[in-house]
PDB file of C-alpha atoms in Angstrom:
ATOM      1  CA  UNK Z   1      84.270   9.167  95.808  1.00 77.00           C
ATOM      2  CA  UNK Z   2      85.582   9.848  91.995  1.00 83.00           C
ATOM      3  CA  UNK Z   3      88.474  11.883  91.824  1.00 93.00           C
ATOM      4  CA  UNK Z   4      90.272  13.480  88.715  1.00 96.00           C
ATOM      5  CA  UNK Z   5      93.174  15.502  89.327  1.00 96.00           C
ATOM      6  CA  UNK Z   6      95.263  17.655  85.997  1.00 97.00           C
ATOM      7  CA  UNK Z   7      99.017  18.000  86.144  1.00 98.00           C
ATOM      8  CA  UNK Z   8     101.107  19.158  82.845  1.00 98.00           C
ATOM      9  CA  UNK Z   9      99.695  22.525  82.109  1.00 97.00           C
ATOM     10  CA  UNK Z  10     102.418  25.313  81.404  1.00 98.00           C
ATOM     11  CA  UNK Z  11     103.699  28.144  79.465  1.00 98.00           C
ATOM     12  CA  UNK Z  12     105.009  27.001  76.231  1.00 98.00           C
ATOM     13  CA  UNK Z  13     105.949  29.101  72.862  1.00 98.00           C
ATOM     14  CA  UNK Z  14     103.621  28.319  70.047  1.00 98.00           C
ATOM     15  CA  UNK Z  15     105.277  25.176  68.179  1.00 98.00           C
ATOM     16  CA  UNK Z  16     106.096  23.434  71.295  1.00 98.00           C
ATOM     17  CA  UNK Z  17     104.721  20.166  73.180  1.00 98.00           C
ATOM     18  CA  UNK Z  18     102.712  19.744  76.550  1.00 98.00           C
ATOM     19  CA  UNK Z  19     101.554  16.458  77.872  1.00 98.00           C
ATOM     20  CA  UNK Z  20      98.733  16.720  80.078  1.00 98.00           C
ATOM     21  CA  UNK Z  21      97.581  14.084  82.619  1.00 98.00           C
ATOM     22  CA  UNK Z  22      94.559  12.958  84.605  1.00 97.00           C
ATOM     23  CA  UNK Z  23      95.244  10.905  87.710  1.00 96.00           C
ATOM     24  CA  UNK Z  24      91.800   8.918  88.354  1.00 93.00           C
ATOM     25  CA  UNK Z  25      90.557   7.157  91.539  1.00 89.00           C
ATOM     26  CA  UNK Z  26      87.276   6.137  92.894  1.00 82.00           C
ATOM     27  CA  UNK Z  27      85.754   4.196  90.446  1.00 75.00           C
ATOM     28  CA  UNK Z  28      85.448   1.346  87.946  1.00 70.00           C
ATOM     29  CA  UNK Z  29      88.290   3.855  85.638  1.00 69.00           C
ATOM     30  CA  UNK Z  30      88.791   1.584  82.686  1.00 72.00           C
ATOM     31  CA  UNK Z  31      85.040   1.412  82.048  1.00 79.00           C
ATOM     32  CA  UNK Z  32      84.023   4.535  81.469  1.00 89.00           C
ATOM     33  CA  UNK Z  33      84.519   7.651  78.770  1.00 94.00           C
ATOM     34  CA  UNK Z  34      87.201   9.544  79.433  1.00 95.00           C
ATOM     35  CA  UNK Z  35      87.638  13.121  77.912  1.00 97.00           C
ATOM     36  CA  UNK Z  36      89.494  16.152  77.799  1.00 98.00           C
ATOM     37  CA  UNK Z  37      88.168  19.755  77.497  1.00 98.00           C
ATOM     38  CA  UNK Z  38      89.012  23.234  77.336  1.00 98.00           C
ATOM     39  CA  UNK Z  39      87.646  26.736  78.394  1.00 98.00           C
ATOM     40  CA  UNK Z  40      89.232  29.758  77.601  1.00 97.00           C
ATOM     41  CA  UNK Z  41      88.461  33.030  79.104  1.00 95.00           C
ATOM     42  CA  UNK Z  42      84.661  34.037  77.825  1.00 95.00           C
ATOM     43  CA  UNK Z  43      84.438  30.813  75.913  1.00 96.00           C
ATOM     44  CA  UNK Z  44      82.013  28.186  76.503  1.00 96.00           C
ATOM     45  CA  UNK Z  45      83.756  24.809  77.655  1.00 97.00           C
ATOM     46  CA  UNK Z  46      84.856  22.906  74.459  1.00 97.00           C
ATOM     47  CA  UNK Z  47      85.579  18.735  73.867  1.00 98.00           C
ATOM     48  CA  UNK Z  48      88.986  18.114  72.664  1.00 98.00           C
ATOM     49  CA  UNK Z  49      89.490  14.901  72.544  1.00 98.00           C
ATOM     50  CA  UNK Z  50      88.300  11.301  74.379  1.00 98.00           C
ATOM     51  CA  UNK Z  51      88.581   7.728  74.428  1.00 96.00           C
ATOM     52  CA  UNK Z  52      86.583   4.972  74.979  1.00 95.00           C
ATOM     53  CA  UNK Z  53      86.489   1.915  77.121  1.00 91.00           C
ATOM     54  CA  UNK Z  54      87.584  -0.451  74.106  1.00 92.00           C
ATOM     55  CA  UNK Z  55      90.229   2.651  72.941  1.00 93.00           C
ATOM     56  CA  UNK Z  56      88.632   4.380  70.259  1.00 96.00           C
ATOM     57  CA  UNK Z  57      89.059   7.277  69.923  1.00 97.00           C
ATOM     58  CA  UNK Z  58      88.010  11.189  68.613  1.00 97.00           C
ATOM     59  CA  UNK Z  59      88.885  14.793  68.205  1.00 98.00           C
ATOM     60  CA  UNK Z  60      87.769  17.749  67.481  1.00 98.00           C
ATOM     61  CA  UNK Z  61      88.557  19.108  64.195  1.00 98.00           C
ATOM     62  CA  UNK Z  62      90.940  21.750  65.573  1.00 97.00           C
ATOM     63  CA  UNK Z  63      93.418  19.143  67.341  1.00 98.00           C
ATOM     64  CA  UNK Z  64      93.441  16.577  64.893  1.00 98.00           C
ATOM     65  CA  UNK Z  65      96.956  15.288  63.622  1.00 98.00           C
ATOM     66  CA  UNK Z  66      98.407  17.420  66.556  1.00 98.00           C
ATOM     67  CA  UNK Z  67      97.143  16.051  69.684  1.00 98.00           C
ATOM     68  CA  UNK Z  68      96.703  12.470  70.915  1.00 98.00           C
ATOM     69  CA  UNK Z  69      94.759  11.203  73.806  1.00 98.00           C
ATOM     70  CA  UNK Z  70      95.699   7.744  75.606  1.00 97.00           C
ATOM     71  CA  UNK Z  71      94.940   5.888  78.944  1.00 95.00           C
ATOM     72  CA  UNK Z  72      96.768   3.486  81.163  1.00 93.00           C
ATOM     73  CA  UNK Z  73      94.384   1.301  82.601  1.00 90.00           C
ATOM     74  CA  UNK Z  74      96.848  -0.053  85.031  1.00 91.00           C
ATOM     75  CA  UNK Z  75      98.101   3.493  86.145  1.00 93.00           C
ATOM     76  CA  UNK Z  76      94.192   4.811  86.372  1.00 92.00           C
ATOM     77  CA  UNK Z  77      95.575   7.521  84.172  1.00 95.00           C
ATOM     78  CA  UNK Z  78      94.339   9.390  81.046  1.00 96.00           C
ATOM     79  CA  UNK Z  79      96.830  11.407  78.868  1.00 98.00           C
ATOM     80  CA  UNK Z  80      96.944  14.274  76.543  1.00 98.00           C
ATOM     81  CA  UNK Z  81      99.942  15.065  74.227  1.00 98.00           C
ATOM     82  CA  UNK Z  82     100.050  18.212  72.626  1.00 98.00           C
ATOM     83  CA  UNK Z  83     102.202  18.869  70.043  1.00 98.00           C
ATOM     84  CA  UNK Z  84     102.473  21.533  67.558  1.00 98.00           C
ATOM     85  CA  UNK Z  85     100.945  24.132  69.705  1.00 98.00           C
ATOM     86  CA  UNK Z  86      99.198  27.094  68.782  1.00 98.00           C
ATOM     87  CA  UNK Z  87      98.489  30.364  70.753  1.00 98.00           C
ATOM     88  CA  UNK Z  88      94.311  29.325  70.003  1.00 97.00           C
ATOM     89  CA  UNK Z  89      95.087  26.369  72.157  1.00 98.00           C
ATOM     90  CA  UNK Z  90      95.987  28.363  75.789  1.00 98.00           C
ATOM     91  CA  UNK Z  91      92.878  27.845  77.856  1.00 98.00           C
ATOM     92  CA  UNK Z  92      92.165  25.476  81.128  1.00 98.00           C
ATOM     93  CA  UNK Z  93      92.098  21.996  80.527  1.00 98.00           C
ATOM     94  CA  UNK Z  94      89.944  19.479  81.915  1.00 98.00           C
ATOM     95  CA  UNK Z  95      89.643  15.991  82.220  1.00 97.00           C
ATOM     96  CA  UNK Z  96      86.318  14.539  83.042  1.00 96.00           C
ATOM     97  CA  UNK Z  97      84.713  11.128  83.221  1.00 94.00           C
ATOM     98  CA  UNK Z  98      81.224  10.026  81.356  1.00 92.00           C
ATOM     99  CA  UNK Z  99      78.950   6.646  81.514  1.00 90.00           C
ATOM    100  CA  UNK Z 100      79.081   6.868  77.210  1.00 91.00           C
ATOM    101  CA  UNK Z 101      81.403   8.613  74.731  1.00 93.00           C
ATOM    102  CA  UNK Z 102      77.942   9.050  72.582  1.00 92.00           C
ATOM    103  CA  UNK Z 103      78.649  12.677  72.435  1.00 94.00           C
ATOM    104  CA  UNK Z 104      81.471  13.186  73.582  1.00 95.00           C
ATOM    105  CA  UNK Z 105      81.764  16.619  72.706  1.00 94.00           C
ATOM    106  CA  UNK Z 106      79.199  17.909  74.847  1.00 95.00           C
ATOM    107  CA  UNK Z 107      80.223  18.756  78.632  1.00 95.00           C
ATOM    108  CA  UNK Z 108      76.920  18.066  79.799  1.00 94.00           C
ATOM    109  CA  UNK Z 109      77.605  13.871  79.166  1.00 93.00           C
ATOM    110  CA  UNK Z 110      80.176  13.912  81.646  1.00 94.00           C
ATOM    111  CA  UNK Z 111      79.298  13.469  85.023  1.00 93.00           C
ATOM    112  CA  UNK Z 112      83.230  14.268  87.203  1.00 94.00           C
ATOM    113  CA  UNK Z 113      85.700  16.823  86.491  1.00 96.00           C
ATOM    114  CA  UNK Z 114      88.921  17.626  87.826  1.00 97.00           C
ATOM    115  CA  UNK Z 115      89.583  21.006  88.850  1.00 97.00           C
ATOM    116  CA  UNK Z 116      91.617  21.582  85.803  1.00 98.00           C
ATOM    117  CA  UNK Z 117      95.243  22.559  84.543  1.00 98.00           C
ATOM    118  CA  UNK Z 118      96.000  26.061  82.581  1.00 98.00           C
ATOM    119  CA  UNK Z 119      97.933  25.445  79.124  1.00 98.00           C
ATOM    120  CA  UNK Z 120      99.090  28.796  77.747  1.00 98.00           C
ATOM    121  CA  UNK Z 121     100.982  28.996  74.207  1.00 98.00           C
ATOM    122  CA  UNK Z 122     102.509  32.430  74.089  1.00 97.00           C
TER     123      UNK Z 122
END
């Protein structure tokens, strides 16, 4: 049974720093695609960031140079620091798990989810 599970999100003022992270279980975790995304109210679900079972990684445009995504393979955890933060940033965050980081951006790739963690920059 895969679970994900958020912890991090918060209320921070815009400027500021969050790290998110994904606590994984119930599978093979360093082998797979890991990504975050966000959803903000009315918004379709967004990619933010992921990483790949050899480490590489990608962004989108909008986070680049200000957030960083990393794992620890021996921790089954995925991270997401945030710096730099910007009011367009507050939505719910999740993590999710994928068999290929081919597109990485699109939701529908990833097959678990966590139940997600709110981020608001205000």
């Amino acid at each position: 049974h895969v679970q994900l599970v958020e912890s991090g999100g918060g209320l921070v003022q815009p400027g500021g720093t969050l790290r998110l992270s994904c606590a994984a279980s119930g599978y093979t975790y360093s082998s797979y695609c890991m990504g975050w995304f966000r959803q903000a109210p009315g918004k379709e679900r967004e990619g933010v960031a992921a990483i790949d079972s050899d480490g590489s990684t990608s962004y989108a445009d909008s986070v680049k140079g200000r957030f960083t995504i990393s794992k620890d393979n021996a921790k089954n955890t995925l991270y997401l620091q945030m710096n730099s933060l910007k009011p367009e940033d507050s939505a719910m965050y999740f993590c999710a798990a994928g068999q290929t980081c081919g597109n990485w951006w699109k939701a529908s790739e990833f097959g678990y989810w966590g139940q997600g963690t709110q981020v608001t920059v205000s």
